[in-house]
Amino acid sequence: MTGRLGYHAGMNTRTRLPWLWILVALIGAFSLAQVAVFRGETVNAAWLLAAAVCIYLLAYRFYAAWIAAKVLCIDPTRATPAERLDNGRDFVTTHRWVVFGHHFAAIAGPGPLIGPTLAAQFGYLPGTLWILAGGVLGGAVQDMVVLFLSTRRDGRSIGQMARDELGNVGGAAALVGTFLIMLILIAVLGLVVVNAMKHSPWATSTVAATIPIALVVGLYLRYLRPGRVLEGTAIGLVLLALAVLGGGWVSTHETLAPLFDHDALPLAGGVIVYGFAAAVLPVWLLLAPRDYLSTFVKLGTVLLLAVCIAVLRPEIHMPAVTQFVDGSGPIFGGKLFPFVFITIACGAISGFHSLISSGTTPKLIASEADIRLVGYGSMLLESLVAVMALTAATVLEPGVYFAINSPAGVVGADLTQAVATISGWGFPVTAAQMQGLAEQMGEATLLSRTGGAPSLAVGMASILSAAFGGGLLALWYHFAIMFEAVFILTTLDAGTRVGRFMLQDMLGNVVPALGRTSWYPSVLLCSALVVAGWGYFLYVGVIDPNGGVNILWPLFGISNQMLASIALAVATGTLVRTGKGRFVWITALPLAWLATITTWAAGQKLFSEDPRVGFLAAARDLADKLAAGVLPPEKAAVAPQLIFNQQLDAVLTTLFVCVLWTVIAAMLLGVQRHLAGTCTRASSEASYVRTRLAGPGAISQ
């Protein structure tokens, strides 16, 4: 009780300068009005940035503080699992800012970059509003609450907590559903990287160079200069800069350029091999140095981009709302509601975060007082990344944006035909404009580079080049590609390793030896199975003539948001069972919203008669065209595989819906039994042990 009162008192003593917060609120409200209400011909991107920063500051200072003090009752006097179970390997008490960096690097994958970029086809306004509202009220709340619950339960995973809190049926559904969802998530990450590197020697050589750079840093810190972290960091960052610069030389070299100029399929094979290697190699050799270096690249680039937007104040050229809100969009099919809410997942709320918040991070937290910064704060930073991505995409001329992101199957493979189609939509663009832009970026072509990464890189390069002088567009473009690849590959390799742990846990119930995470035969077998699972869906996306985004990204968004719903269901049930029922709305309302939109979106993907939306409708349409012999030879060759893949996606979507509502039903049943006093399941929360540490921030590792 003393600890809780102390925390509440500390919260009250930190109430500083109320007029300053009123000023922040007024600036935020005025900026948001400029973006959403008082619109002229164009909108200055600085208003969007100001609105986001003010909203995040207010949410962290007041809403997150209230949840930490009143709902969770954060207790700094309570020893965390990192302290009680410290083994120097998995459980390690770690400084709050180091944990913050680790957590942000782990959760900040491609979602906050790619989702907002793709959703820009609806206009800049719908995505902006969802990122701000979803991040503050949904994503950050999920991350902080799950991190708190896992910390109070010896760092248990979300699947283990589901089993403990919801029972065997709900727990089993959550565990199986989480694993299958992981495969879809990783496959989409790989697809984005492949589409960014396709027939781009500069991009491919730069991304490939990040792997040996991570190995060099890992070996340097392990054997050559143990503990010399600053030296290893400096070496890694210098080598990354040289990799970007050297990529330009490689792309023009007669001998080396062909070695890095590949079609999508061989690149996908390389990504699959990398994923397997990352899962089986020692964590200190590849995973840890890559994550560490990526933190500097991620944070540095995001902050640099924010400063450039604030100084340059570029105009947003994309309309607030486009005609494609009716579901006729060229990048992906589906109406604004509900598809904007599943296209933008990670920047607003992401189920993948719950795996990190209940995985490695709670094993590192030194004090419960750090949970607000790490859980809520890092999600707000990721939400800011999403705002930056949306800004970078929408400062492009709309015609250029659609030319880069629209698949060849929609606009045509010929540049002249494509620009005519896009101009016919009311977004003028010329062949000379696209060809000149490609030359400026150091690419052979930018037409139909689907996946969101290339158009985002073009937008980032335009902003950064304007800030640091023209003539460097190609350099900044490929720096942006490397920046995006670092985001993606750190999540891909970490996700593969987490998937391997989950599979070992499940198979260990059948064959105990396979449950030993350090037994190398089990490591190799389970890693191969996980990589084969997501590798298949990556192959599905690569062979799709429409670029794979239309078939995989909606499934990615639905599955990711369903995973978030599972995490929120576990959190909601646990809050009720621990006597916090009057505050349960903080997780129950986001849960109700996500469960509604994901089920609605799943229904659209299953039952829509529009082949651009419904999986089964697309399979029937393709089968009819194949039977009629009207498909081009190259599409007819892969049509049977595409038909099967659409049907498989329909099966997976149905399975995910069943898993979601099984978990929700188990949660509601548990809540009903608890309220009726018939629940006999004991709480899984660890007993209170007083900390022996000096206090928050005292850890110096």
Phi, psi and omega in degrees: 000322179300316180298318182294317179296323178298320180292319179297319180296319178299322179296319182291323181290345181270007177283103185243144169042070181303328180292330177295319179290327175296320178296317178300317180296319180294318178297316180298317181295317180294319180295317179295323177296322178298324182282318191259335188240300187273072184261137173255216178292317178226162180240136178283130182296338180297329177295320179297316179297315181297318179299315182296311183299316180296317179297319180295318180297315180295318181296317181293316184291322188250304185293312180295321179295321179294316178298316182297318185277315189266322185271305183277337184054057177307134184233101181293345180277353184271129178291135180271166176303326179300325178277312185291324185250020185306119178236007178072004182233294180263317179259111184217121176294126191226145180302143187302322182286330174292318178296320178301315179296317178298313184295317180296317179298325183284322184273335187277079177267210183281344185306309181291347176269311190275316182306307178298326179296315179292320183290349177297346176296339176276351188111171184279335190286312182302315180295320180300311182296320180291320179300314183292310182291314182295320181294316184285316187265341183244291188299311182293325177294314178303311184298316183290317182293316179296320178298318178296312182297320179292322178297323178285351184236042174059031176074029181292151178285166180296326177293318178293320179294323177298319179294320181289319188266331185252351181098178186293318183293307179298320180294317179295318178298317180295320182293311180294315180298319180298318181295314180295322178297322178303319181299318179295315182301313183294322180300318181293324176301314179297321181297320180297317179296316182298315181295330178286329184266347186304122179052037177229091181302324180296310181295316183295316180294323179293312179296318179298325182293335181294337181288305177297331177298316178297320179296318179298313180296319179298314179293322181299314182283338182275318189240316187282311182222070181302134177085350180274071187294318181297321178296313179299321179297313180300316179299313182298315182292322177296317180295324177296318178297318179295326179296319178293315179295317181293334179299325177296322178292319179299319185294340180252001182278131185297324183272317186281325183304314179297334180292337182244012179254102187227156172283175187294322187295310177296327176295321177298320177299320178295320178295321179296315178298318178299316180301319178295316180298318181296330182282332186256338179289154175304142187298329182287341186278321185232309188295308184296309179296325178295314179298319182296311180295324182295330179299315178296316181296315182296305183296316182298316182291318179298314180294320178298317180296320179297317179296317180298319179294319180295324182279313184280330182049060181293154179274141174275121184266338178291137176300158178300317178221131180260173178290349185278004175294346180278359178100002183265015184301145182282337186279316173207149181277155178126145181283165179309309174258122012255008195285338175294331184279344175254339175290317174263102180252292190298329179286342181247301175205134186224128177292332179303327181300327182296332177291326178281318180294340177243019182245260183281323189299313181296344177277355181247343184297122181275331181215143177299337179295344180275351188295322180295315180297312186286312184284303184282316185296316182292328177292323176296323178294321177294324177297324175296323175302318179297320177297317178298319180295316179297320179296314181298326180285323187272351173282347174289153170298134183306322179299319177294315180304312182288329177295323180285320190265341182282130181292153181300329179295344180259314185260346182104145182282337180278133184300317180298315179296319183296312182293329176294318179297313183292319177298327178294340176281352183100012179239086188297138176203149182242160178296320179296322179297315181291321180293319178295321178296318179299318179295321178297326181273359180076027181241155177288322179203152174242005182289131175056042173269074189291165178114344176093330184296312181298316181294323176296318179296321177298315179297315178297317181297322180297318181290312183292322179295321178295328181282328187246014177103141180289174180086357181245019184301316182297319180295313181292325178299313183282336169295318179295322177298317178297319178301314179294319180296323177297316175305312190286312185292328177295325177283323179297313182286323176293320179296321178297318179293317177297318177299322177296317177299317181296318180293320177298321179297318181289314181291335179296338176288340180260310178239102186307325182298327181290342178279354178279106189295340181260359179282118192296321175304321177292321179300312182293314182296310184291324176297317180296320180293318179296313181295322178296323180296304181284335177296325178297314181291330173296317177299321178303314181292325183291319184277352180292122180299338179270013173091354176087336184295316183298330183267328187260323186295317175301320177295321176301310182296316180298313183293321180295316180290330175291324176296321175297321178296321177298315180297318179292327176295316177299316181295319180297311179299321181291320178299318179296314183291341179259018174083017180252030186301327182290344179254007190294344182298338182296332175252331183292321180293313174300325178297313180299319180295311182295318180299323180292308186289325180288321177293320178298313180296320178297319177299320177298316181291336180270319193245354179296140177275355178280118182299338179280349181246304187279134177298311183290324177296320178295320179296317179294317181297317180291322179296319179296317180293324178294318180293327180279351178071028183259001180277145173299153184305318183293327178280326178296329182294326182255001184302315179302321179293319180294322178298313179299319182295320177298319178294321178296319177300323178295319178297315180296319178298317177299316179299316181296322178296317179297318178298313182302310185284338171295316179295316180297318179297318178297321178295313181296322177296318178296320178296317180298318179294322179295315180294329179277352179078019181254001180281126181252000182287127181285152178293142179267004180291137180290154180291154181291131172228130183287138181290150175253001180281160184291331181150174180304136178082001182280342181287136186244006182299000000 
